[in-house]
Each structure stands twice: as structure tokens, then as C-alpha cells.
Coordinates of N, CA and C and ligand atoms in Angstrom, one line a residue:
X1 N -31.9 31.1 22.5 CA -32.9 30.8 21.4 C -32.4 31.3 20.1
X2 N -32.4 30.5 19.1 CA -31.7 31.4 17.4 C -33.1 32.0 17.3
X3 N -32.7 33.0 16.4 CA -33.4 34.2 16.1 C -34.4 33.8 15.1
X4 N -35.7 33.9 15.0 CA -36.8 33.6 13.8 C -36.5 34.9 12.2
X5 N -36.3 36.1 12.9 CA -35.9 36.8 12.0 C -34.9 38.2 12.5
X6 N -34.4 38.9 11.2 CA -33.6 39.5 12.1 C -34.1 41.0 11.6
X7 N -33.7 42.3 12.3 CA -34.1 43.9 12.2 C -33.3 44.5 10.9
X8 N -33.6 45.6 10.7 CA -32.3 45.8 9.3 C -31.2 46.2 10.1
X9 N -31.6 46.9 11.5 CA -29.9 47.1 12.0 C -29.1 45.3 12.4
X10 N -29.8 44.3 12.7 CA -29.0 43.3 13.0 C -28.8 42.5 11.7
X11 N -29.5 43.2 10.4 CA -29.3 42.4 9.2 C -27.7 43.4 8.8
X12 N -27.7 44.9 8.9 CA -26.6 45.4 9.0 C -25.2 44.5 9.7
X13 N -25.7 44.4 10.7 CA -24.8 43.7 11.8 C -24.1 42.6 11.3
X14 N -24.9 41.5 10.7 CA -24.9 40.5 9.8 C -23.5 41.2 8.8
X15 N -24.1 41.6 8.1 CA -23.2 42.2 7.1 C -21.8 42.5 7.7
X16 N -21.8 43.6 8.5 CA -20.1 44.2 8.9 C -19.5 43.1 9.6
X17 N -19.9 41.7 10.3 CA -19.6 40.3 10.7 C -19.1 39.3 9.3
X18 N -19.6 39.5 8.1 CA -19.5 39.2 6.6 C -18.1 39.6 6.1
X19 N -17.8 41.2 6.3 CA -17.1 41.9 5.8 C -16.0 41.8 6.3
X20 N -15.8 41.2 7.6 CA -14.8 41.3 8.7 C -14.0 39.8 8.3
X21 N -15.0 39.0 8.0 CA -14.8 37.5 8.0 C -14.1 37.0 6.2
X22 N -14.4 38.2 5.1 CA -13.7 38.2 3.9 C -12.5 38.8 4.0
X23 N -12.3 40.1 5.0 CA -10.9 40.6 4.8 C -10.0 39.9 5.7
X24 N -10.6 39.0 6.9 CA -9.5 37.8 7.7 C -9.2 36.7 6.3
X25 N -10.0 36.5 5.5 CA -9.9 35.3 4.4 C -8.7 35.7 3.4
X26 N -8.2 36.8 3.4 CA -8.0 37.5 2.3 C -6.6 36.1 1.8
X27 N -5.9 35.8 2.7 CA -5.0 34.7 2.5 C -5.3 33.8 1.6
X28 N -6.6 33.0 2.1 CA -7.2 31.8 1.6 C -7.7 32.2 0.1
X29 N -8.2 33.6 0.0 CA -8.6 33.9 -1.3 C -7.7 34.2 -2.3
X30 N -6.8 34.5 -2.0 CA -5.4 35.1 -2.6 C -5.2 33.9 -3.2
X31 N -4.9 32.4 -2.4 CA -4.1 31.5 -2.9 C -5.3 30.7 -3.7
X32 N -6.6 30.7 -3.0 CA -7.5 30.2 -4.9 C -7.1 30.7 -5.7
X33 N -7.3 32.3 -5.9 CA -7.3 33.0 -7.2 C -5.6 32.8 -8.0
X34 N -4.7 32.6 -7.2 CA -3.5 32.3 -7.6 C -3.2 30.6 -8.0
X35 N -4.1 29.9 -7.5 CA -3.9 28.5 -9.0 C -4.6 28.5 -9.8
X36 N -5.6 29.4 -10.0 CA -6.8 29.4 -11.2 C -6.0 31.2 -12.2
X37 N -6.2 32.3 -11.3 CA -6.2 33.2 -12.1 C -4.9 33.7 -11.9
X38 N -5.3 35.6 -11.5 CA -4.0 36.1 -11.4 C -3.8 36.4 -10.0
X39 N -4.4 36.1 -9.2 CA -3.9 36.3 -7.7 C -4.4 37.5 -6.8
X40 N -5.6 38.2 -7.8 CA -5.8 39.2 -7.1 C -7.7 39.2 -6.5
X41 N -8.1 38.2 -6.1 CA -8.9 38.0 -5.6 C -9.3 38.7 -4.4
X42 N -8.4 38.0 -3.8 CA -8.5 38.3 -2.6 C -8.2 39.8 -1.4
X43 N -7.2 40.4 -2.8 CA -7.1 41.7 -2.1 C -8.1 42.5 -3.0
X44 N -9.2 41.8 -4.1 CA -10.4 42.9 -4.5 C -11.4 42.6 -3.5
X45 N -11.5 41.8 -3.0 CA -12.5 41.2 -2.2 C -12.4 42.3 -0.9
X46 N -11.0 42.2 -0.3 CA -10.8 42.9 0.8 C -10.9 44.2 0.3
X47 N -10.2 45.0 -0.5 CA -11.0 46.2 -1.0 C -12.4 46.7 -0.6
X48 N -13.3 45.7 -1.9 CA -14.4 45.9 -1.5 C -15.6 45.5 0.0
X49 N -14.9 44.9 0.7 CA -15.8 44.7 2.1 C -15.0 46.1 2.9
X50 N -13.9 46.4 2.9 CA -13.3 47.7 3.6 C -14.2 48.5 3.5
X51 N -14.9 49.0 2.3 CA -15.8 50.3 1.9 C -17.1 49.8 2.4
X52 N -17.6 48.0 2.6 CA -19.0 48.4 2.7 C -18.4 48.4 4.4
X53 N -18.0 48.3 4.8 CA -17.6 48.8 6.7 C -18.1 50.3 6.5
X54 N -17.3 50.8 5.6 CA -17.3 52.6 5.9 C -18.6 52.9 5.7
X55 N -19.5 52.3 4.7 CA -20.8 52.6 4.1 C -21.6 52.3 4.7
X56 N -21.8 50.7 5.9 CA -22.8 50.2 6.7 C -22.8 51.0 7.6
X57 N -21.3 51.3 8.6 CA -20.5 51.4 9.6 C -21.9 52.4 10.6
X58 N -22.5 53.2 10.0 CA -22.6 54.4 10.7 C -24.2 54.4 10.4
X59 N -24.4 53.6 9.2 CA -26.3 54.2 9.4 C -27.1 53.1 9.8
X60 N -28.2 53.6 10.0 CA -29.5 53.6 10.7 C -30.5 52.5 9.7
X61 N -30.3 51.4 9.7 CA -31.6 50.9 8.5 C -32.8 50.9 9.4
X62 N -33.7 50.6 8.0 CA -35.5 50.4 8.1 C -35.7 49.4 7.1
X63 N -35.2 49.4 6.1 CA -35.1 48.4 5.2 C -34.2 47.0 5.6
X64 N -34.0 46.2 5.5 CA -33.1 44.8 5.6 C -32.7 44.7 4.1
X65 N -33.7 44.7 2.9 CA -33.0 45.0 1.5 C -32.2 46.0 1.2
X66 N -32.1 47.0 2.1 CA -31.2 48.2 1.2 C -29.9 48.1 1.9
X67 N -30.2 47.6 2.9 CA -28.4 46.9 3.8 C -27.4 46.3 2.7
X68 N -28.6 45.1 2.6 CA -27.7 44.6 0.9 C -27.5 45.1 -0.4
X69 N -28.3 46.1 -0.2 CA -28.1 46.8 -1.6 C -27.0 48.0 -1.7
X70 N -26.7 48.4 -0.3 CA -25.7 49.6 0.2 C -24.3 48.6 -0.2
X71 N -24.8 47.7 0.4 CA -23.3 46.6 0.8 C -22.8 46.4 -1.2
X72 N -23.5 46.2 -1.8 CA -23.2 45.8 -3.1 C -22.8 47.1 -4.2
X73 N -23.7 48.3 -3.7 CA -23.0 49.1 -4.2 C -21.6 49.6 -3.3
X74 N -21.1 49.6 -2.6 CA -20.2 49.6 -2.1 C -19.2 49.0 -2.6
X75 N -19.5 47.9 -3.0 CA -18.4 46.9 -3.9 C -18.4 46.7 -4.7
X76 N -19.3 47.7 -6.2 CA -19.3 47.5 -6.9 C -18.2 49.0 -7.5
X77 N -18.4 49.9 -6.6 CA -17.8 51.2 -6.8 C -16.1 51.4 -6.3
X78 N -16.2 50.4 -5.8 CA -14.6 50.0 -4.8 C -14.0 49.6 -5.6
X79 N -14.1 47.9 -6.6 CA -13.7 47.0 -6.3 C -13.1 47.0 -8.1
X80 N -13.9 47.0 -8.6 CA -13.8 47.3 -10.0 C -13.8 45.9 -10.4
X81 N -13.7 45.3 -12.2 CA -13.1 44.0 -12.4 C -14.5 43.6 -12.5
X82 N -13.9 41.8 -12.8 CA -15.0 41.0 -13.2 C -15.8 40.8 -11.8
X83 N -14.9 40.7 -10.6 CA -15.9 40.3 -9.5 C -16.4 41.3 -8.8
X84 N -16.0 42.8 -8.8 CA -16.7 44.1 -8.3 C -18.2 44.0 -9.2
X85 N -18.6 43.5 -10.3 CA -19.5 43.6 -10.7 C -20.4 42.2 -10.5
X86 N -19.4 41.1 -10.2 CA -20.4 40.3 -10.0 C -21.0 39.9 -8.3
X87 N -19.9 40.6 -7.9 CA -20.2 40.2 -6.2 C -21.1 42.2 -6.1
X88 N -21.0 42.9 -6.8 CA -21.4 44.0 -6.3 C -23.0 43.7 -6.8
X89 N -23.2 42.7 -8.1 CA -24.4 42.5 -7.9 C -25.8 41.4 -7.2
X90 N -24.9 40.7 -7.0 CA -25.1 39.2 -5.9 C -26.1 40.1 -4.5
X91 N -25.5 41.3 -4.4 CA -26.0 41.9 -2.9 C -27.2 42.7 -3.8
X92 N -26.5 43.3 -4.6 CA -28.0 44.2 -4.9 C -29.0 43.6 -5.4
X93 N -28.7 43.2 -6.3 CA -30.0 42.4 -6.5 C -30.5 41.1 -5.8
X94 N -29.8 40.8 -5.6 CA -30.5 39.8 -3.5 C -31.5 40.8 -2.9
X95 N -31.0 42.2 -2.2 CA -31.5 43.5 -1.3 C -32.7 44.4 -2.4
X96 N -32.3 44.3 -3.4 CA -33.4 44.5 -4.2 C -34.8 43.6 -4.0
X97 N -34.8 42.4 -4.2 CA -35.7 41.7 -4.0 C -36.6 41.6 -2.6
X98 N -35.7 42.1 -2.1 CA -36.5 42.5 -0.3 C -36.6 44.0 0.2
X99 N -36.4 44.8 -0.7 CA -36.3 46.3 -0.5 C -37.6 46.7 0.7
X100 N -38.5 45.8 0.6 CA -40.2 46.3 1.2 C -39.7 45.9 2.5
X101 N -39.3 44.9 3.0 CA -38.9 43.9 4.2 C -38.4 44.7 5.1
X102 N -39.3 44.8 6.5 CA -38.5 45.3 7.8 C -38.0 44.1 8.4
X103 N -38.3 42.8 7.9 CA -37.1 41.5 9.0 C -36.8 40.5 7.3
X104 N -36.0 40.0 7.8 CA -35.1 39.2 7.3 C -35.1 37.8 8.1
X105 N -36.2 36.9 7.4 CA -37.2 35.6 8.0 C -36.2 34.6 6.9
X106 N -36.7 33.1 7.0 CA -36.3 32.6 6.3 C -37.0 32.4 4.5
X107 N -38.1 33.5 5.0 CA -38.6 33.4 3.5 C -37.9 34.7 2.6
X108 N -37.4 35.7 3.6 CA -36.5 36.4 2.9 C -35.1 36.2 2.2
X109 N -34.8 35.3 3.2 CA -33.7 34.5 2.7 C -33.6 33.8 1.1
X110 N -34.9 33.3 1.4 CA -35.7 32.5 -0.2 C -35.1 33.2 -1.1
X111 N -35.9 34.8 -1.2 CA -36.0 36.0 -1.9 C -34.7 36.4 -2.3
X112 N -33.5 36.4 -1.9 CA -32.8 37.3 -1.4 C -31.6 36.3 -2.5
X113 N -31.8 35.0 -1.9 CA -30.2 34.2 -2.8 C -31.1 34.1 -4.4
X114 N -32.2 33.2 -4.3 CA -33.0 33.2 -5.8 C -32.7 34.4 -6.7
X115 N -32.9 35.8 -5.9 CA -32.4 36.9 -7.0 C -31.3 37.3 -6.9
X116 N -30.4 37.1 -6.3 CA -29.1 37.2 -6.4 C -28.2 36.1 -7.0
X117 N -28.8 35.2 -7.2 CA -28.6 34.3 -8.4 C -28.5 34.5 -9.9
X118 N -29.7 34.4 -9.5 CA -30.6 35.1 -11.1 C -29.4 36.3 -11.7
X119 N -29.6 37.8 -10.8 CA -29.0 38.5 -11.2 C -27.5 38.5 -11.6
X120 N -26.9 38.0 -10.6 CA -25.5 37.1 -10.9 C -24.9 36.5 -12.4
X121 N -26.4 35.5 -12.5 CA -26.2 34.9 -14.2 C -26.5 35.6 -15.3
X122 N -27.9 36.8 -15.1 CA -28.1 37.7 -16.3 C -26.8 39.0 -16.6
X123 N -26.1 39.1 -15.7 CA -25.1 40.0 -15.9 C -23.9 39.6 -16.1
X124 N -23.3 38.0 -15.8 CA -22.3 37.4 -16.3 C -22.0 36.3 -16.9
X125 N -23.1 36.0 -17.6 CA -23.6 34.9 -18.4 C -22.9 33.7 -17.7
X126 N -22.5 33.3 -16.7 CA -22.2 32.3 -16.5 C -23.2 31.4 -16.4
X127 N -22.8 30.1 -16.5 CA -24.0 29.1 -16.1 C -23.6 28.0 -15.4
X128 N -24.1 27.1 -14.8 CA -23.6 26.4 -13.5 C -23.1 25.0 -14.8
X129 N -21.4 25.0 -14.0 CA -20.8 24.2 -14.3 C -19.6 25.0 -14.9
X130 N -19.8 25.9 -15.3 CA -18.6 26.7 -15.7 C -17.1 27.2 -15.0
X131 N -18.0 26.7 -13.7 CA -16.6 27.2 -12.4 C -16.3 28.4 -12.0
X132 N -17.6 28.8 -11.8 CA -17.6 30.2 -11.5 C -18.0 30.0 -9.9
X133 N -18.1 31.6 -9.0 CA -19.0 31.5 -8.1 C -20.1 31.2 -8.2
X134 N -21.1 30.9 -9.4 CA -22.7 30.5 -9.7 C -22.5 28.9 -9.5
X135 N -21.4 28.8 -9.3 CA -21.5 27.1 -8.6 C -21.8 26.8 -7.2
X136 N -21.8 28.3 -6.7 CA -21.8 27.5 -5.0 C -23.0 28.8 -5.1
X137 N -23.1 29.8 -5.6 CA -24.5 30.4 -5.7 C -25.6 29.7 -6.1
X138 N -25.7 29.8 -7.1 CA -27.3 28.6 -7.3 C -27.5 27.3 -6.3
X139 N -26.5 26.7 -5.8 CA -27.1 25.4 -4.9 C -27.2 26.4 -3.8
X140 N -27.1 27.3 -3.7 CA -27.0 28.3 -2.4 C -28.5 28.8 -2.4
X141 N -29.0 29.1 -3.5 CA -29.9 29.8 -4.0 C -31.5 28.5 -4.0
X142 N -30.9 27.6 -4.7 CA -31.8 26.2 -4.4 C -32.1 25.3 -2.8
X143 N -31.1 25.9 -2.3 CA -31.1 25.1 -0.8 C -31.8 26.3 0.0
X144 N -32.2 27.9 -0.4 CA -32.7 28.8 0.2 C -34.2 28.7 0.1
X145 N -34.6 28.3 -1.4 CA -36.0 28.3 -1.9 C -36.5 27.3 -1.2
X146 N -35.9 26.2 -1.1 CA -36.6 25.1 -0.2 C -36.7 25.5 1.1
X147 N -35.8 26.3 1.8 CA -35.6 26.3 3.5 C -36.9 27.2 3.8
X148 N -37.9 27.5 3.3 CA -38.5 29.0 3.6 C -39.6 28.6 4.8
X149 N -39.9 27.8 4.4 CA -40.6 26.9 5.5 C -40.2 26.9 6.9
X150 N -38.6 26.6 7.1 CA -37.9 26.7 8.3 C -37.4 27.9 9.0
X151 N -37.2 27.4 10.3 CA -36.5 28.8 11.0 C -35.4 29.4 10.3
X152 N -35.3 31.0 10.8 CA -34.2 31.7 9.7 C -32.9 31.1 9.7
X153 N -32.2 30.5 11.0 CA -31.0 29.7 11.6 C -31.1 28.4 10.4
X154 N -31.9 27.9 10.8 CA -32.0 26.6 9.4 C -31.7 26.6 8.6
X155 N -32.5 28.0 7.9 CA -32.7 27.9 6.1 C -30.7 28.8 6.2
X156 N -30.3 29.8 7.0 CA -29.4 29.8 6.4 C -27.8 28.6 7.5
X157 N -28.0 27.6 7.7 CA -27.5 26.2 7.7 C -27.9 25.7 6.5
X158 N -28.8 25.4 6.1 CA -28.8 24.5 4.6 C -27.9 25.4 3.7
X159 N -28.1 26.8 3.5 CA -27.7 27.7 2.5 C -26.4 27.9 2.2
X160 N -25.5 27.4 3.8 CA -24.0 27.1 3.9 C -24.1 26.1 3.2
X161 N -24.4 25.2 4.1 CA -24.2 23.6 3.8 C -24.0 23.7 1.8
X162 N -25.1 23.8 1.4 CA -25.1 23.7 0.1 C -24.0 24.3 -0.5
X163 N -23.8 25.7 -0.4 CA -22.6 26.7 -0.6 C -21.1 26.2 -1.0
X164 N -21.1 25.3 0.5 CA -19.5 24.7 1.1 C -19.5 23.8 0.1
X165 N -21.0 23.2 -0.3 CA -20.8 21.9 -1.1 C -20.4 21.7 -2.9
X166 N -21.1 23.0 -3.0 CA -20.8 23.8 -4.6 C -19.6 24.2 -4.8
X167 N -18.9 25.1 -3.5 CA -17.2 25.0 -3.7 C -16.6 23.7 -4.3
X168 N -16.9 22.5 -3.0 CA -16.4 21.3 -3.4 C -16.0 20.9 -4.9
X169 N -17.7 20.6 -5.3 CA -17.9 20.1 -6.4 C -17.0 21.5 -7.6
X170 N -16.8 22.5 -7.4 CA -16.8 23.4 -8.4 C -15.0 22.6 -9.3
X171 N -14.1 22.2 -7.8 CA -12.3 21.1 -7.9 C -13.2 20.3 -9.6
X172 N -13.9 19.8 -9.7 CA -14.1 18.4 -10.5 C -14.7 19.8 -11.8
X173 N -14.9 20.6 -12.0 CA -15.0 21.0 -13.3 C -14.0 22.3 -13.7
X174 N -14.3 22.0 -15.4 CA -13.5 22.8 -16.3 C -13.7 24.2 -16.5
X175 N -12.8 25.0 -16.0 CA -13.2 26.6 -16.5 C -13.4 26.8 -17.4
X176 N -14.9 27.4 -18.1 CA -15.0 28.1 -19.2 C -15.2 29.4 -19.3
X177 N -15.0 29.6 -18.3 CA -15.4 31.8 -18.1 C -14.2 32.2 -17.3
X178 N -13.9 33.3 -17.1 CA -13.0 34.1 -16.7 C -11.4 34.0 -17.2
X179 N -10.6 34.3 -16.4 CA -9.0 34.3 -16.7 C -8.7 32.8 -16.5
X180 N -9.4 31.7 -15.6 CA -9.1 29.9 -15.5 C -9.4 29.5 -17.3
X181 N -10.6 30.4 -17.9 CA -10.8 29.7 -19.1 C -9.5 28.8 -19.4
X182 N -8.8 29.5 -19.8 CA -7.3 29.4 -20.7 C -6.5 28.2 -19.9
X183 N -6.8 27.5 -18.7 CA -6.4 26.3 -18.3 C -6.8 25.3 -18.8
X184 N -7.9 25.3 -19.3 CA -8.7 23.7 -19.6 C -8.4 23.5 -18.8
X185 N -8.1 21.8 -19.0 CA -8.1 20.8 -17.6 C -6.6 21.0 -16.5
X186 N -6.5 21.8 -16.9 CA -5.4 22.0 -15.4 C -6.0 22.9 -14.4
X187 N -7.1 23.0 -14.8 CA -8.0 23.6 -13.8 C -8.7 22.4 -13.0
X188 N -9.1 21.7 -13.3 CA -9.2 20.8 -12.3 C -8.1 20.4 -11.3
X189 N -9.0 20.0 -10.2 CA -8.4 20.0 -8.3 C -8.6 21.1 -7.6
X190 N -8.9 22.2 -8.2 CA -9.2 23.7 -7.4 C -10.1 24.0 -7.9
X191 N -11.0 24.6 -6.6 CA -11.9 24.9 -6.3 C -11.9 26.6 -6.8
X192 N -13.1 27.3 -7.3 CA -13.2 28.6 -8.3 C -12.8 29.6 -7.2
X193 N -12.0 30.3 -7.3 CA -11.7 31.3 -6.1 C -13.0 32.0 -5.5
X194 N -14.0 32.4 -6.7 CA -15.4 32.9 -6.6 C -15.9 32.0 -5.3
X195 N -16.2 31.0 -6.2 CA -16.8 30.3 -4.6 C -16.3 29.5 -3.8
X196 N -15.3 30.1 -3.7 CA -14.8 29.9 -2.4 C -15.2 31.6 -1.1
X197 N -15.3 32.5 -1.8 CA -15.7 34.2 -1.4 C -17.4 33.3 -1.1
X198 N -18.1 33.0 -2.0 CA -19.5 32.7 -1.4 C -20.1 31.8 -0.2
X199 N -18.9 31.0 -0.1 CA -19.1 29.8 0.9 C -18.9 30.4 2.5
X200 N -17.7 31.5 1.9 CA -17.0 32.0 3.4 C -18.4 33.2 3.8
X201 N -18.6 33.8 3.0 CA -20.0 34.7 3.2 C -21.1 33.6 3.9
X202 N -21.7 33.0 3.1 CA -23.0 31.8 3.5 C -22.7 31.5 5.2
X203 N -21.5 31.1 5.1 CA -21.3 30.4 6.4 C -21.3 31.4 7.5
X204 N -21.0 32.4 7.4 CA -20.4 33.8 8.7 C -22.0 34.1 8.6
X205 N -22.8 34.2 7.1 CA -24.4 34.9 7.6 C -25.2 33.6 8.9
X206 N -24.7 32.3 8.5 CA -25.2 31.4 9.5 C -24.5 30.9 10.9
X207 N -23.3 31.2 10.7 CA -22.9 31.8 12.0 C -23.2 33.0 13.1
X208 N -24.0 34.0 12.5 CA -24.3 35.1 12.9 C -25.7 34.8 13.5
X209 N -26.4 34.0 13.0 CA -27.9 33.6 13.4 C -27.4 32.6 14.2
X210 N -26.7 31.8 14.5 CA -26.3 30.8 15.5 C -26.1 31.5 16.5
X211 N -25.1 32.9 16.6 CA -24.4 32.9 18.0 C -25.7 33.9 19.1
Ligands
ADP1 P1 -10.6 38.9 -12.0 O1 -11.2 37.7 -12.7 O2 -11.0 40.2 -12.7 O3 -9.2 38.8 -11.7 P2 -11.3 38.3 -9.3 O4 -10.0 37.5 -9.3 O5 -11.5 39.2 -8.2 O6 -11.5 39.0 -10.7 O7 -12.5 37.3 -9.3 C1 -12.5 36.1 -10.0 C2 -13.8 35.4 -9.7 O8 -14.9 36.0 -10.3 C3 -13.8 34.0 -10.3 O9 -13.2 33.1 -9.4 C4 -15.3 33.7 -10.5 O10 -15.9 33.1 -9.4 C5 -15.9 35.1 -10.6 N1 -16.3 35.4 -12.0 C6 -15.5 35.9 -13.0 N2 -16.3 36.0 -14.1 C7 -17.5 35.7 -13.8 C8 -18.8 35.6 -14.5 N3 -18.9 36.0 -15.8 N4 -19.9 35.2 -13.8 C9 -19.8 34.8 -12.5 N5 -18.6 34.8 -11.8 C10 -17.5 35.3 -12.4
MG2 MG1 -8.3 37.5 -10.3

């Protein structure tokens, strides 16, 4: 039977399954960030999921928000750079918005991408179309607000689905933010390294409610 909602230790769980599944990626992330940027994506990414292992690894939650909020400070203190700050705030302010929550339903879900969105865009001014990860975050974020209705397994299947689909679409636009800026249109055909990190996340949290 998939799970309706999950405990903060199996939202933990969730997480170190997350973390495990970006430092196996580290390849795939490497070679985005190397046709768009400078190539080091993927070993900041693995950086910062190493620390939130050490940081989840061992405690006790009560909260399901502060799992994500441990996980984000973790990587925001590791990781450094443009995406230690924006992936370190994607979690906290997601886990922020559910700080009260002892389960993690599909309405927390809602909660959780909506303000991790949000916060995502008030701290790196990107805006969807720019080719950032807010390309596969906000449909991530829009496909969560709708699912709330649904079982938690559902809303986060839609949350991939949309995710994988904002990667996609991210190939067909122009960088205007980060180190791709300075490509213009040679940045088209690749997908933002960013979200490609959020797709791989989305999909392993809905794998984890599947198995
Ligand atoms: P750096 O750009 O410092 O080399 P990374 O290579 O680790 O950092 O991460 C690059 C990713 O960070 C980009 O692919 C993009 O998705 C994301 N990113 C960079 N700047 C922003 C921003 N202002 N808002 C949202 N995401 C951003
Ligand atoms: Mg880079």
C-alpha cells in the first residue's frame, strides 16, 4: 500500500535516499554544468548532500519541516557559491513552511515546493524562463499546489513528472542568469544543470513513497 503520509524520521529517510541519489548523479551533473558553466556542479552538489548525511545521519526528528531545514542548512554551509545558496535555500525555506508538521501528507507537499519556490526566486532573482533550476522548480511547485487533494505517492508523481518536464523544456531557452549568461544562444540544446539537480531530487522523493 503507498504511504498517505510520512513520520519526520521516514521524511529524514526520504532525505538521506535524496542525498545518496545526487552523489551517484555526480557524473550526469558534472557534464550539464560543463556545456553550460564551469563544471563544478556536480562535485558542489556532492559536497553538499555528503554533509546533509552527516547532519541527518544520526538524529531523532519530531518535526518533518526541520529535516528540510537541517538538510538546507547543511548545504548551505558546505557548499558555498551560487547554488549552496540557492539549493541551501530551496530546503529551508520549503521545511520552514512546515516547521509545525509531524507528517508530511500531500498538502505538505503543497506547502513545502510553493515556498521553496518562492524563496528560491526572492533570494536569486531568477524568474522562470531564464534557465535556471526555477525552471523545473516552479512547475514542480505548481504541479504540488494542485496535487494536495491527492495521495502523498501522487502529488509527489505529478511533482516529478512536472520537474523532468521543466528540465526538458529549460534545452529550448536562453540563459540569462548565472555563468550560461555569457552563452546566449549557444546555450540552447542543454538543459540548466540546476534542473537537472531538481528533477533528480523530485523523482528519488517519489520513488521513496513508491517503494
Ligand atoms: P556556480 O554557478 O557557482 O558554478 P553551480 O555550478 O553549482 O554553481 O550551480 C549552477 C546552477 O545554479 C545553475 O545551473 C542554476 O540552476 C543555478 N543558479 C545559479 N544562479 C541562480 C539564481 N540566481 N537563481 C536560481 N538558480 C541559480
Ligand atoms: Mg558551476
Amino acid at each position: 500500500m503507498p504511504k498517505e503520509s510520512l513520520s519526520p524520521n521516514e521524511v529524514r529517510d526520504m532525505c538521506l535516499a535524496v542525498a545518496d541519489k545526487i552523489i551517484e548523479s555526480e557524473p550526469i551533473l558534472t557534464d550539464a554544468d560543463r556545456q553550460l558553466g564551469d563544471g563544478d556542479h556536480g562535485i558542489g552538489m556532492q559536497r553538499g548532500m555528503t554533509a546533509v548525511k552527516e547532519k541527518l545521519g544520526e538524529a531523532d526528528y519530531e518535526s518533518v519541516g526541520k529535516v528540510f531545514m537541517d538538510m538546507g542548512m547543511a548545504m548551505m554551509s558546505s557548499m558555498g557559491g551560487a547554488s549552496g545558496a540557492v539549493f541551501g535555500t530551496l530546503f529551508r525555506a520549503g521545511g520552514k513552511a512546515i516547521k509545525g508538521s509531524e507528517t508530511f501528507g500531500a498538502s505538505e507537499v503543497g506547502e513545502f515546493f510553493k515556498n521553496a519556490a518562492q524563496g528560491v526566486k526572492d533570494r536569486g532573482g531568477a524568474k522562470p524562463g531564464d534557465k535556471t533550476m526555477v525552471d523545473a522548480l516552479d512547475p514542480a511547485a505548481a504541479a504540488a499546489e494542485s496535487a494536495s487533494g491527492k495521495s502523498l505517492c501522487e502529488a509527489l508523481n505529478d511533482v516529478s513528472a512536472a520537474a523532468a518536464n521543466g528540465r526538458e523544456e529549460s534545452k529550448d531557452m536562453i540563459a540569462t542568469m548565472g555563468r550560461a549568461r555569457t552563452l546566449g544562444e549557444k546555450s540552447l540544446g542543454h538543459p540548466d544543470a540546476g534542473a537537472v539537480s531538481v528533477a533528480i531530487i523530485a523523482q528519488q522523493m517519489a520513488d521513496f513513497c513508491g517503494d
